[in-house]
Amino acid sequence: MSHLTIPKTYKLYIGGAFPRSESGRSYEVVSGKGAFLANAAKASRKDARDAVVAARAAVSGWSGATAYNRGQVLYRVAELLDGRRAQFVDEISSAEGVSASAAGAQVDEAVDTWVWYAGWCDKFAQVAGAGNPVAGPYFNLSVPEPTGVVATVAPQGAKGGSLLGIVRTIAPALVAGNTVVAIADEARPLSAISLGEVLATSDVPGGVVNILTGSPAEIAPWLASHADVNALDLTGAGGLDWVELEVSGADTLKRIVRPEPGIPDRALGRILGFVETKTVWHTKALI
Amino acid sequence: MKDIEPADGRFLEYAPAPESTSILKVRTDYGLFIDGEWVQGRGKSFTTISPSSEKKIATIASASDADVDAAVAAARRAYEKSWAKLSGSDRGKYLFRIARLVQERARELAVAESLDNGKPIKESRDVDVPLVAAWFFYYAGWADKLDYAGLGANPRPLGVAAQIIPWNFPLLMLAWKIAPALAAGNTVVLKPAETTPLTALLFAEIVQQAGLPRGVVNIVTGAGDTGAALVRHPDVDKVAFTGSTAVGREIAKTVAGTHKKVTLELGGKAANIVFDDAPIDQAVEGIVNGIFFNQGHVCCAGSRLLVQENVHDEVIDRLKRRLSTLRLGDPLDKNTDIGAINSAEQLERIRTLSDIGEREGAERWSAPCEIPENGFWFAPTIFTGVETSSTIAREEIFGPVLSVLTFRTPAEAIAKANNTPYGLSAGIWTDKGSKILAMADRLRAGVIWANTFNRFDPASPFGGYKESGYGREGGRHGLGAYLKSGASK
Amino acid sequence: MTIDKSAPAAAAPATLAPAERAVQVLGGDLTEKALRQNLEGLPGVDAVGLEQRAAGLATRSIKTSSKAWALDRIIRLIDLTTLEGADTPGKVRSLVAKAVNPDPSDAATPRVAAVCVYGDKVPDAIEALGAAHGDPDDGLISVAAVATAFPSGRASLRVKLADTADAVAAGADEIDMVIDRGAFLAGRYGKVFDEIVAVKEACRRTDGSYASLKVILETGELNTYDNVRRASWLAILAGGDFIKTSTGKVQPAATLPVTLLMLEAVRDWHRLTGEKVGVKPAGGIRASKDAIRYLVTVAETVGEEWLQPHLFRFGASSLLNDVLLQRQKTITGHYSGPDYVTID
């Protein structure tokens, strides 16, 4: 006897919960071959606003956690992602219309990406920081600190990137202790929401990562102009009017990463794109 | 008792002890320094005056769009033909030469700076100019060690850097911009501020004396439109700006959608936080240095004094006594503590904001000092009873005006300190080390001074969080701002 | 009054001698604990900031007419000192002659404030001074004697008090005592306090007046600025008329930052009580330009009214001749040389 499948309802991931869009809107997601897969929630500007509120609320806890702890949490994401490998392979192969082995390779890359960035948590500050030999009786240390709330546009339609694209944009921002509002690949958002489920069941605190599905062209401008967003990762925004987004972000002098085709490499530079260098001076004296 | 009493009865009326201006050879008019030569500007020339006397110093050329074009073209040629082809060690040697020339001409540069800017000679002589030399010396040594700049092996320069600097530390800001740019292998077009072009033009002479290849350093003078032309020039690869947040925002918008890398050092409204267990006399000195150094024309000035409520009266009393000993007057006098406000326009802004402070109910107190007849002056002023919602607690005044607020607990101090769109610097005064480090962790600012304030060093990265800008100047971080990875796409 | 150390109260908190100032500030219940709390409650000192402030004051430059005034004033503030085991009546006479007539080529040269000698040389000094002996405010010269087992202070209180009383009986106008640094560093503030109070009492003359008491902290041995601030405060509370940096026998002796810090203590005392306490940097100040820096520091920290012999002194010997050379230069316009001033 065959078992009738229970299709999953794909919703947004905001503040550790999975709400539908407050607008009640959804849109049809189809497979690489054009078949109906699911109705994804179509996030509105208010969902984006809620996501920023959740992300801001999560900053102090996440950035205040020890680097060792953040590393363990990100590693935990890799563990859980790997544990749900089969599900992601399914989703990716249907979304992208690729073979199971190609999809598996993508999942493996995504897992490895989490592991790689997890390892950076308690090391990047040693590479990017500095003890500065100033000419005077001062202790002088520069350390990188998180920028705050990072809004990212995941790669849109990048080959082999429906999962890996969003992982490569979210993970590096988390390393330093930033929190993220991510806009998923519009046409292939399902594995992004499944990633949200992984995050929700790993030890990532609610609000640290928020995932919006829907139209980047509609949502991104609200994030770009939002005064409580500190940085804008436009990696996947090459197909949007990204210049306008950059101009809009300039109003509150957001840190901006410009678009890049395809899937970004994993790189220390992506961690450092969302940090601030803080330099602390203190007098030194024996007497 | 028989004594030779000074006529005024006070021997400590030591003034005037003016630094001689005879050391300074100022030309009556200056052109633009493009491609190693002095050329006429095609814009409408203007005069630069001394803000302490309102007397004219020289006529200054104004660069038109075409002049900016010529300067960028010269920088591009120099980048491609000479500078980028030089070995790192040779670039370094040129920078060492500049550092030495600055030291040799230190007194002259200090006099020029104080004359043109209005800052006290003791600051230009003991802070600005020595730091200028130090900056070139520091980055000179980096020029042949770029592999260690943190961008992997064989990092590459960006190309032509457009650099726009403010009037508060004219020559020092020039050094912050030019030294790392050249060390990394870029060529530059620099625009000094309209009211303080003099030392940049003297620096052009130093560039000539150092024998730098033509076009590596170009100095174009002018007002905001010259700067705007430079920023939007399509052949510019890097924009570095120090100045107001408003202009920084415009620059960020202008470069949007281009390949240009940007460093912005913008405004600030730093909290200087004094706890009840602070080393009190040094804290008072730090408050004074924090806000009255350079007439408060400092982006990282400690313009908001957050003082623990239980020591508020004590601190303010000591502060007022100390301020009463400050000497305001001739910037060229070696005993002057507070010089002239840089321009009539800036003075107007300080007055306006101070009046608003008073209207909003804060209590105003100004140090008793005689204001000279000519020039632009503002007595050191403190406002007590300021609330976080007060205009003078939020807006950058950029003058010798301190807003005093109180707090009860460290958590409240942090909340108030961070409650601003700016995030450039902050000060902490307490004898308790653990409190300093925890406070430093939580303050959202790029530079934290603990039991000191307004210290600068070429080895130490400087720059802001939030609307105070992005990118760092100084240290390895400052070098990285002029490089790209050798592996980058 | 004297302190009876033979019968200490076993359990009760040690009660301190009822010095008037301490009673005023700490209340009638004057215990070691109260004193400790007061001293340890003083704000800390950040060495870097203190030294920077001192360095800033040192860059002040004064105009020529002020300089002439400053040089004369420095002379009037000098305690011309000889403190050697080899001091003889002849050496003291020679010192006094220099004090009375610092520059034989210029009769307008002011006299120094005091001569400072060991206690047993007080009679020699007084004899040599003759009619020139008296209050520096009247253009005369005081006699200061170091006492209390100077410079180490390592003797019993009985010996210290006798040392002091002898000098006062011999006619010393001023007593430069040393504190017990060992006791201070061991945290026995009460002992240091009581000794100062007792020495002050030993300064009492038969007519009920007191010789002026300078309390030497020996800052070079106290080592930290926090200690200097506490010791300054302690010496003031115990009734010192002056606080003095050093014996001159320990390095470092007077420094500008230490003197600034002590002036800050004096300033704070004045703010608190309205009472003026003197400061005497001693040892290591040899050049006029250094001495002028001290004057500037005094003026900017406590005010110019402190620049008078009852509130500020330099403990020095070679400084005088450098001032005289500079003085000759300001008068003649030429640089002078060491052969044109007398060696003592």
CSV table of N, CA and C in Angstrom, one decimal, chain A residues 89-145:
chain,number,residue,atom,x,y,z
A,89,VAL,N,18.9,16.9,-0.4
A,89,VAL,CA,19.2,16.4,-1.8
A,89,VAL,C,17.9,16.4,-2.6
A,90,ASP,N,16.9,15.9,-2.0
A,90,ASP,CA,15.6,15.9,-2.7
A,90,ASP,C,15.2,17.3,-3.1
A,91,GLU,N,15.2,18.2,-2.2
A,91,GLU,CA,14.7,19.6,-2.4
A,91,GLU,C,15.6,20.2,-3.5
A,92,ILE,N,16.9,20.0,-3.4
A,92,ILE,CA,17.7,20.7,-4.4
A,92,ILE,C,17.6,20.1,-5.8
A,93,SER,N,17.5,18.7,-5.8
A,93,SER,CA,17.4,18.1,-7.2
A,93,SER,C,16.1,18.5,-7.8
A,94,SER,N,15.0,18.6,-7.0
A,94,SER,CA,13.7,19.0,-7.7
A,94,SER,C,13.8,20.5,-8.0
A,95,ALA,N,14.3,21.3,-7.1
A,95,ALA,CA,14.3,22.7,-7.4
A,95,ALA,C,15.2,23.1,-8.6
A,96,GLU,N,16.3,22.5,-8.6
A,96,GLU,CA,17.3,22.9,-9.6
A,96,GLU,C,17.3,22.0,-10.8
A,97,GLY,N,16.6,20.8,-10.7
A,97,GLY,CA,16.5,19.9,-11.8
A,97,GLY,C,17.9,19.3,-12.0
A,98,VAL,N,18.6,19.0,-11.0
A,98,VAL,CA,19.9,18.4,-11.1
A,98,VAL,C,19.9,17.0,-10.5
A,99,SER,N,21.0,16.2,-10.8
A,99,SER,CA,21.0,14.9,-10.3
A,99,SER,C,21.2,14.8,-8.8
A,100,ALA,N,20.9,13.7,-8.3
A,100,ALA,CA,21.0,13.5,-6.8
A,100,ALA,C,22.5,13.7,-6.4
A,101,SER,N,23.4,13.3,-7.3
A,101,SER,CA,24.8,13.4,-6.9
A,101,SER,C,25.2,14.8,-6.9
A,102,ALA,N,24.7,15.6,-7.9
A,102,ALA,CA,25.1,17.0,-7.9
A,102,ALA,C,24.5,17.7,-6.7
A,103,ALA,N,23.2,17.3,-6.4
A,103,ALA,CA,22.6,17.9,-5.2
A,103,ALA,C,23.3,17.6,-4.0
A,104,GLY,N,23.8,16.3,-3.9
A,104,GLY,CA,24.5,15.8,-2.7
A,104,GLY,C,25.8,16.6,-2.6
A,105,ALA,N,26.5,16.8,-3.7
A,105,ALA,CA,27.7,17.6,-3.6
A,105,ALA,C,27.5,19.0,-3.1
A,106,GLN,N,26.3,19.6,-3.5
A,106,GLN,CA,26.0,20.9,-3.0
A,106,GLN,C,25.8,20.9,-1.4
A,107,VAL,N,25.0,19.9,-1.0
A,107,VAL,CA,24.8,19.8,0.4
A,107,VAL,C,26.1,19.6,1.2
A,108,ASP,N,27.0,18.7,0.6
A,108,ASP,CA,28.3,18.5,1.3
A,108,ASP,C,29.1,19.8,1.4
A,109,GLU,N,29.0,20.6,0.3
A,109,GLU,CA,29.7,21.9,0.3
A,109,GLU,C,29.1,22.8,1.3
A,110,ALA,N,27.8,22.8,1.4
A,110,ALA,CA,27.1,23.6,2.4
A,110,ALA,C,27.5,23.2,3.9
A,111,VAL,N,27.6,21.9,4.1
A,111,VAL,CA,28.0,21.4,5.4
A,111,VAL,C,29.4,21.8,5.7
A,112,ASP,N,30.3,21.7,4.7
A,112,ASP,CA,31.7,22.1,4.9
A,112,ASP,C,31.8,23.6,5.1
A,113,THR,N,30.9,24.3,4.5
A,113,THR,CA,31.0,25.8,4.7
A,113,THR,C,30.7,26.1,6.1
A,114,TRP,N,29.7,25.5,6.7
A,114,TRP,CA,29.4,25.7,8.1
A,114,TRP,C,30.6,25.3,9.0
A,115,VAL,N,31.2,24.2,8.7
A,115,VAL,CA,32.3,23.7,9.5
A,115,VAL,C,33.4,24.7,9.4
A,116,TRP,N,33.7,25.2,8.1
A,116,TRP,CA,34.8,26.1,7.9
A,116,TRP,C,34.6,27.4,8.7
A,117,TYR,N,33.4,28.0,8.6
A,117,TYR,CA,33.2,29.2,9.3
A,117,TYR,C,33.1,29.0,10.8
A,118,ALA,N,32.6,27.8,11.2
A,118,ALA,CA,32.5,27.5,12.7
A,118,ALA,C,33.9,27.7,13.2
A,119,GLY,N,34.9,27.1,12.5
A,119,GLY,CA,36.2,27.1,13.0
A,119,GLY,C,36.8,28.5,13.1
A,120,TRP,N,36.3,29.5,12.3
A,120,TRP,CA,36.9,30.8,12.3
A,120,TRP,C,36.4,31.6,13.5
A,121,CYS,N,35.3,31.2,14.2
A,121,CYS,CA,34.8,32.1,15.2
A,121,CYS,C,35.8,32.6,16.3
A,122,ASP,N,36.6,31.6,16.7
A,122,ASP,CA,37.6,32.0,17.8
A,122,ASP,C,39.0,32.2,17.2
A,123,LYS,N,39.1,32.5,15.9
A,123,LYS,CA,40.4,32.7,15.3
A,123,LYS,C,40.5,34.0,14.5
A,124,PHE,N,39.4,34.4,13.9
A,124,PHE,CA,39.5,35.5,13.0
A,124,PHE,C,39.9,36.8,13.7
A,125,ALA,N,39.6,36.9,15.0
A,125,ALA,CA,40.0,38.1,15.8
A,125,ALA,C,41.5,38.1,15.9
A,126,GLN,N,42.1,36.9,16.0
A,126,GLN,CA,43.6,36.9,16.1
A,126,GLN,C,44.2,37.3,14.8
A,127,VAL,N,43.6,37.0,13.7
A,127,VAL,CA,44.1,37.3,12.4
A,127,VAL,C,43.8,38.8,12.1
A,128,ALA,N,42.6,39.2,12.4
A,128,ALA,CA,42.3,40.6,12.0
A,128,ALA,C,42.5,41.6,13.1
A,129,GLY,N,42.8,41.2,14.3
A,129,GLY,CA,43.1,42.2,15.3
A,129,GLY,C,44.6,42.5,15.3
A,130,ALA,N,45.0,43.4,16.2
A,130,ALA,CA,46.4,43.7,16.3
A,130,ALA,C,46.7,44.3,17.7
A,131,GLY,N,47.9,44.0,18.1
A,131,GLY,CA,48.4,44.8,19.3
A,131,GLY,C,49.3,45.8,18.7
A,132,ASN,N,49.0,47.1,19.0
A,132,ASN,CA,49.7,48.2,18.2
A,132,ASN,C,50.8,48.8,19.1
A,133,PRO,N,52.0,48.8,18.5
A,133,PRO,CA,53.1,49.4,19.3
A,133,PRO,C,53.2,50.9,19.2
A,134,VAL,N,52.3,51.5,19.9
A,134,VAL,CA,52.3,53.0,19.8
A,134,VAL,C,53.4,53.6,20.6
A,135,ALA,N,53.8,54.8,20.2
A,135,ALA,CA,54.9,55.5,20.8
A,135,ALA,C,54.5,56.2,22.0
A,136,GLY,N,54.3,55.5,23.1
A,136,GLY,CA,53.9,56.1,24.4
A,136,GLY,C,53.6,55.0,25.4
A,137,PRO,N,53.3,55.4,26.6
A,137,PRO,CA,53.0,54.4,27.7
A,137,PRO,C,51.6,54.0,27.6
A,138,TYR,N,51.2,53.3,26.5
A,138,TYR,CA,49.9,52.8,26.4
A,138,TYR,C,49.8,51.4,25.9
A,139,PHE,N,48.9,50.7,26.5
A,139,PHE,CA,48.4,49.4,26.0
A,139,PHE,C,47.5,49.8,24.9
A,140,ASN,N,47.6,49.1,23.7
A,140,ASN,CA,46.8,49.5,22.5
A,140,ASN,C,46.5,48.3,21.7
A,141,LEU,N,45.2,48.0,21.7
A,141,LEU,CA,44.8,46.8,21.1
A,141,LEU,C,43.6,47.0,20.1
A,142,SER,N,43.7,46.4,18.9
A,142,SER,CA,42.6,46.6,18.0
A,142,SER,C,41.9,45.2,17.9
A,143,VAL,N,40.6,45.2,18.0
A,143,VAL,CA,39.9,43.9,17.9
A,143,VAL,C,38.7,44.1,16.9
A,144,PRO,N,38.4,43.1,16.2
A,144,PRO,CA,37.2,43.2,15.3
A,144,PRO,C,35.9,42.9,16.1
A,145,GLU,N,34.9,43.6,15.9
A,145,GLU,CA,33.6,43.4,16.6
A,145,GLU,C,32.5,43.3,15.5
